[in-house]
Coordinates of C-alpha atoms in Angstrom, one line a residue:
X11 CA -64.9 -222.6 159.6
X12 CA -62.7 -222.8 162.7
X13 CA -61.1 -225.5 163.5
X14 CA -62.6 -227.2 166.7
X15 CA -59.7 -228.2 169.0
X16 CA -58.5 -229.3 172.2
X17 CA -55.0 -228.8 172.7
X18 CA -54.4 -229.6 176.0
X19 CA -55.2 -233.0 177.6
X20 CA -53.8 -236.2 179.4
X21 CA -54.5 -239.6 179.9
X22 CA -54.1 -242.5 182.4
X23 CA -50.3 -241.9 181.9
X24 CA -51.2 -238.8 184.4
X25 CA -49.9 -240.0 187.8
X26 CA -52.0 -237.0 189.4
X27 CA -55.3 -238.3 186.9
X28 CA -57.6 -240.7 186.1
X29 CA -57.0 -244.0 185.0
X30 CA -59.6 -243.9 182.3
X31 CA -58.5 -245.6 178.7
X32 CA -57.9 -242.6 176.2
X33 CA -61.1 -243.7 174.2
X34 CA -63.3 -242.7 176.6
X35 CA -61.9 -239.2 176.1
X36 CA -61.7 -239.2 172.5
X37 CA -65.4 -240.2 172.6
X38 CA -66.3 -237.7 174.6
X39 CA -64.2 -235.2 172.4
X40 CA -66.4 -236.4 169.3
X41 CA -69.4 -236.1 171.0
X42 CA -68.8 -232.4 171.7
X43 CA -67.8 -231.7 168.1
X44 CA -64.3 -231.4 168.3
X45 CA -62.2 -232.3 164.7
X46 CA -58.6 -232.0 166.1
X47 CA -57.7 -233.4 170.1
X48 CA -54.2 -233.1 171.3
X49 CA -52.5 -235.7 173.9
X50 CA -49.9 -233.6 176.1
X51 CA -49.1 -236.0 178.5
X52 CA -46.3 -234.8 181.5
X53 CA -43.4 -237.1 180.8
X54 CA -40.6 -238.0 183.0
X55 CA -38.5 -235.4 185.4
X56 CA -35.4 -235.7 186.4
X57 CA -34.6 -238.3 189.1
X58 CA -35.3 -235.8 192.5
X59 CA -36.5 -232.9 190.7
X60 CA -38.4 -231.8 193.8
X61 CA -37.1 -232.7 197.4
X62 CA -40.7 -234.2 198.3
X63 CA -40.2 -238.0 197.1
X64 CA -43.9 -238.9 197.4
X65 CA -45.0 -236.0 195.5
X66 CA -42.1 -236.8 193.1
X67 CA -44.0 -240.0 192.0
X68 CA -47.1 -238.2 191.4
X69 CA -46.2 -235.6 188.7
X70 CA -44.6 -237.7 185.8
X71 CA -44.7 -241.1 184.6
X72 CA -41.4 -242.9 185.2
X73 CA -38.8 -242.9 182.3
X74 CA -39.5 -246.1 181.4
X75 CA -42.9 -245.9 180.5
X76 CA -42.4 -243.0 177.9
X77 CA -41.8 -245.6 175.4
X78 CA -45.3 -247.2 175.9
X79 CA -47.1 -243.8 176.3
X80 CA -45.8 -243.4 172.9
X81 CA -47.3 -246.3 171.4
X82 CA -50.4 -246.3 173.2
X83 CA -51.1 -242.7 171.4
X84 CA -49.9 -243.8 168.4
X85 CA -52.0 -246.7 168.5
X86 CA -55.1 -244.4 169.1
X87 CA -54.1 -241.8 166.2
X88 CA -54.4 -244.7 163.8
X89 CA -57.5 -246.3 165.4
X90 CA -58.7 -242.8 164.9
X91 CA -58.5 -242.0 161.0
X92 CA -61.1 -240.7 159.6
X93 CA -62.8 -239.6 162.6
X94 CA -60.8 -237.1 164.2
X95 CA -57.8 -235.9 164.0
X96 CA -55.5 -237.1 167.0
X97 CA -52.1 -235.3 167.4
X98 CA -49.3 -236.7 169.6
X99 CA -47.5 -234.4 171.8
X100 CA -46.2 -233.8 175.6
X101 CA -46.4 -231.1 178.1
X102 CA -42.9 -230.4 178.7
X103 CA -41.8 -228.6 182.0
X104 CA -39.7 -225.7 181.9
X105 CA -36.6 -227.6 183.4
X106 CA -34.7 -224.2 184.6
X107 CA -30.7 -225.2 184.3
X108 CA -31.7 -228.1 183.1
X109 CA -33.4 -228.0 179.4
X110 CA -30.4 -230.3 178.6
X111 CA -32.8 -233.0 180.1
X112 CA -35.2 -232.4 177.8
X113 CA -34.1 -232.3 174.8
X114 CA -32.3 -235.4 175.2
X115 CA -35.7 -236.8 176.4
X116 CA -37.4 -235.9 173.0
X117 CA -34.6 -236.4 170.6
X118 CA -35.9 -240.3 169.6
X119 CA -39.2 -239.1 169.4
X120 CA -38.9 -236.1 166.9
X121 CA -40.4 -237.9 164.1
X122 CA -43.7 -238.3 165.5
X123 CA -44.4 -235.7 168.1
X124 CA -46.6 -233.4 166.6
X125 CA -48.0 -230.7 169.4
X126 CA -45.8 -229.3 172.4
X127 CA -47.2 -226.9 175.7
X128 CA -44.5 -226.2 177.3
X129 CA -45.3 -225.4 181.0
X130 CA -43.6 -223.5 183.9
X131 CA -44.9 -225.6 187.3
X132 CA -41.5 -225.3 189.0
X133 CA -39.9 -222.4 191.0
X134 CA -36.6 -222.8 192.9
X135 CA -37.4 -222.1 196.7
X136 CA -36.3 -223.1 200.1
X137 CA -33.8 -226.0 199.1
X138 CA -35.1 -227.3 196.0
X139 CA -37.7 -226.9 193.1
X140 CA -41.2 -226.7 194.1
X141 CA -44.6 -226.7 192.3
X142 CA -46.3 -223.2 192.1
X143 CA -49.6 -225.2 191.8
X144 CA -49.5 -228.3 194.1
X145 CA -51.2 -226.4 197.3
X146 CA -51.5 -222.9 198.7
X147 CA -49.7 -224.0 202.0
X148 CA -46.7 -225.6 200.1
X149 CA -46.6 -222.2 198.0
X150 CA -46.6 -220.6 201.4
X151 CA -43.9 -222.2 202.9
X152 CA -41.1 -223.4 200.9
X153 CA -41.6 -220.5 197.5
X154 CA -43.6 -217.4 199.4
X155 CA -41.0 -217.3 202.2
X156 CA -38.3 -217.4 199.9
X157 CA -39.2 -214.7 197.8
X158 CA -41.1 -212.2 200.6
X159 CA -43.9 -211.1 198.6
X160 CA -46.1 -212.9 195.8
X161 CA -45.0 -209.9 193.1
X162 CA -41.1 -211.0 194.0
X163 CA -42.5 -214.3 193.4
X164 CA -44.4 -213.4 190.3
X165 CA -41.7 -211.8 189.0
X166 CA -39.4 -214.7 188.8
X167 CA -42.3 -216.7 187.8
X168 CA -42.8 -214.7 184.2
X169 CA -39.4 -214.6 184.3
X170 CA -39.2 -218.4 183.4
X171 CA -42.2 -218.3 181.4
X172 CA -40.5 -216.2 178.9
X173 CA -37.6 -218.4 179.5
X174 CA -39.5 -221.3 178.7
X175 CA -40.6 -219.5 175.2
X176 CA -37.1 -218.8 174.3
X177 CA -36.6 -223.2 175.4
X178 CA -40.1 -223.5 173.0
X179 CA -39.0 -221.4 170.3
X180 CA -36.1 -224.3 169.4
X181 CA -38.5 -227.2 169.2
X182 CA -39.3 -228.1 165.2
X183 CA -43.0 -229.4 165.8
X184 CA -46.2 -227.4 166.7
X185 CA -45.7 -225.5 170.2
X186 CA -47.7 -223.9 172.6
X187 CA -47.1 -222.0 175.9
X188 CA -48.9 -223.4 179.0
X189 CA -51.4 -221.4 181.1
X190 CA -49.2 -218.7 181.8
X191 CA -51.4 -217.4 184.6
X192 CA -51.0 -220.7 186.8
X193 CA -49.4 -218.8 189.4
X194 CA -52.6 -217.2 190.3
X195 CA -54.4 -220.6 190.9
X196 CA -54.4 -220.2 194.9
X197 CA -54.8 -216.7 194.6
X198 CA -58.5 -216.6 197.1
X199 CA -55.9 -218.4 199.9
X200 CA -52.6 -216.1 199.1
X201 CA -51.6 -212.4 199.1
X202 CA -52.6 -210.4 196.3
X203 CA -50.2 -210.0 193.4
X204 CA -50.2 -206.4 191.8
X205 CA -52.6 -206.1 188.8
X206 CA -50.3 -204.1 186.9
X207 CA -47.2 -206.1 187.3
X208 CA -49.2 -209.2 185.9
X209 CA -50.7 -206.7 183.0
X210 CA -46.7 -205.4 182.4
X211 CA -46.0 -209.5 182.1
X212 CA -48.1 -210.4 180.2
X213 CA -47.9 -207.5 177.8
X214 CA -44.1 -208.4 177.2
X215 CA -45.4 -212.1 176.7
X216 CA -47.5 -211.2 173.9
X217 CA -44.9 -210.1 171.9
X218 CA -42.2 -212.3 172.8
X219 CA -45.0 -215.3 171.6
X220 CA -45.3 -213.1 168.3
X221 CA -42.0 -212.7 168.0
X222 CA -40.8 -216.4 168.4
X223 CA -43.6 -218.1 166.3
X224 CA -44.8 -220.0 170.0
X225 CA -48.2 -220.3 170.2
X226 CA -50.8 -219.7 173.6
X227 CA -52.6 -222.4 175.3
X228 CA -55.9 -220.7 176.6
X229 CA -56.4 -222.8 179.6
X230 CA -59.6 -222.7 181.1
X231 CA -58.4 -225.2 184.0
X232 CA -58.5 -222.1 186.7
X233 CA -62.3 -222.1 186.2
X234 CA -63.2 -225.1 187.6
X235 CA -60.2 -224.6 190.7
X236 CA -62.1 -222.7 193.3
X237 CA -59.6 -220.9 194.7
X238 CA -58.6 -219.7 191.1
X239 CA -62.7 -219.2 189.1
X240 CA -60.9 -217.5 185.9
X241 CA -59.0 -219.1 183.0
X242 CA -55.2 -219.0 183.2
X243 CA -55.4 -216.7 180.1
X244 CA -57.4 -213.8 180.9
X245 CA -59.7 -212.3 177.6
X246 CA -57.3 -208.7 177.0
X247 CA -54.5 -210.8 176.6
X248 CA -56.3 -213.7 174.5
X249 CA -57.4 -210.7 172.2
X250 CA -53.7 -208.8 172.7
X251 CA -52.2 -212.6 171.5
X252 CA -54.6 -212.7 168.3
X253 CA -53.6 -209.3 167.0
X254 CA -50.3 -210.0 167.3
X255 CA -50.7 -212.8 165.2
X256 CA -49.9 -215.1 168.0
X257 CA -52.0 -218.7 167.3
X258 CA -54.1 -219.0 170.0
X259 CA -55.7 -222.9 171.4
X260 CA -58.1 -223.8 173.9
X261 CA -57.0 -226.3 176.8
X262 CA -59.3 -228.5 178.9
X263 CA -56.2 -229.3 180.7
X264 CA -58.4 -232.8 180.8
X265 CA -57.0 -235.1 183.7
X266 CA -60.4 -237.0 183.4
X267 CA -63.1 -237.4 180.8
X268 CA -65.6 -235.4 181.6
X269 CA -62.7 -232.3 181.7
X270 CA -62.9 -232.6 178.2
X271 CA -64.6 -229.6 176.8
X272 CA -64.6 -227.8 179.9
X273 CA -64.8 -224.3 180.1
X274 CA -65.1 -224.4 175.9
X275 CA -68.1 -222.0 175.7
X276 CA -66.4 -219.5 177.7
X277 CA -63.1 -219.5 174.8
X278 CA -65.7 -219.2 172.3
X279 CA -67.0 -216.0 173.7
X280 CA -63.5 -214.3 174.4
X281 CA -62.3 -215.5 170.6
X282 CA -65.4 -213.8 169.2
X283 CA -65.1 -211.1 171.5
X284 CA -61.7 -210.6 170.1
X285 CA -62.6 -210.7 166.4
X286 CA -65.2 -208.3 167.1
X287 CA -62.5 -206.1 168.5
X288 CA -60.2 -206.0 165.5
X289 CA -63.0 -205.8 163.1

């Protein structure tokens, strides 16, 4: 019997969240079944990672706090023997030039961090880093007019993600990449991106994943974005991933409780789907 699991979730940590105590998730994860639940909580960013100071303070908890996320999940994983299986993780950024940063920000916590995503949300752009998924106007204006065109901009964008598996591939503990189709989650308010560039993408992501022993995050966050309406993973490449022996994971992406869950029936069908296909 598979393993019910979400591995992709956050908790009042989440600057960009809900302030809701992580029991209210992990109640709601019982209720619906699930036997293993994954906290990947964003930690802290280097001091002025993106030029935008408010928005700075909204996508990662401050370094001091990493020490009490830590405890507060731990804290949980005990409370929770018996009753489901809570692993402790992070969802690590893809710190281009800057991995350094990370893996001095893990290094004291080796020895309990269990589950990794490692995300790409940042693109350099017009003087600084900038979020591919903060809005479709700020995507416009400081990462669409540096790169001309949304393929230009699409192709550095794989281009980090398979830098980020390479980054991922190091790490000793369970590791997942994160939905590597964020960059289309404005895509109703943005030009169109060639089909068969993000097909050639995510073709040579497949294989890279197989090849590294990184695992994918099937994120089903895009279907509850309305500009977006599809999961960050689509189902070819879900069923591409499993044949290659790549471990695949759903991903509530949960910034709230009721997120948790979300979106699950639809994985279900596109793992089956895939089974069916290899059969």
């Amino acid at each position: 019997m598979t393993l019910k699991w979400d591995g992709h979730t956050h908790t009042k940590f989440c600057y960009h969240g809900h302030d809701a105590e992580l029991t209210e998730y992990i109640e709601r994860a019982m209720a619906l079944g699930f036997g293993r639940y994954s906290v990947t909580e964003h930690p802290p960013l280097p001091e002025g990672w993106v030029p935008d100071e408010r928005l700075m303070a909204e996508l990662a908890m401050p370094l001091q706090e990493l020490p009490a996320y830590f405890d507060y999940v731990l804290g949980m994983k005990k409370r929770c023997e018996g009753k489901i299986e809570l692993a402790v993780g992070l969802e690590m950024d893809y710190l281009h030039g800057n991995t350094a940063f990370s893996d001095e920000l893990i290094r004291p916590y080796l020895d309990v961090l269990e589950d990794i995503v490692v995300s790409v949300h940042f693109l350099p752009g017009e003087g600084g880093m900038y979020c591919v998924d903060f809005t479709a106007d700020d995507l416009k204006r400081n990462l669409l007019s540096a790169y001309g065109s949304m393929d230009s901009l699409a192709e550095t964008y794989f281009d980090h993600v398979e830098q980020s598996v390479a980054w991922a591939a190091k790490l000793p503990m369970r590791k997942r990449i994160g939905h590597p189709l964020l960059i289309t989650k404005f895509r109703s308010e943005l030009p169109p991106m060639d089909e068969a560039l993000i097909r050639r993408r995510l073709e040579r992501l497949a294989d890279l994943l197989a090849q590294s022993g990184v695992g994918l995050d099937v994120n089903t966050a895009g279907l509850r974005v309305p500009t977006c309406g599809q999961a960050y993973a689509p189902e070819w490449f879900i069923r591409r991933c499993m044949e290659a022996g790549v471990e695949v994971v759903y991903g509530s992406d949960s910034h709230k409780p009721d997120h948790v869950g979300f979106g699950y029936d639809w994985f279900e069908a596109a793992m089956m789907n895939g089974k069916q296909a290899g059969a």
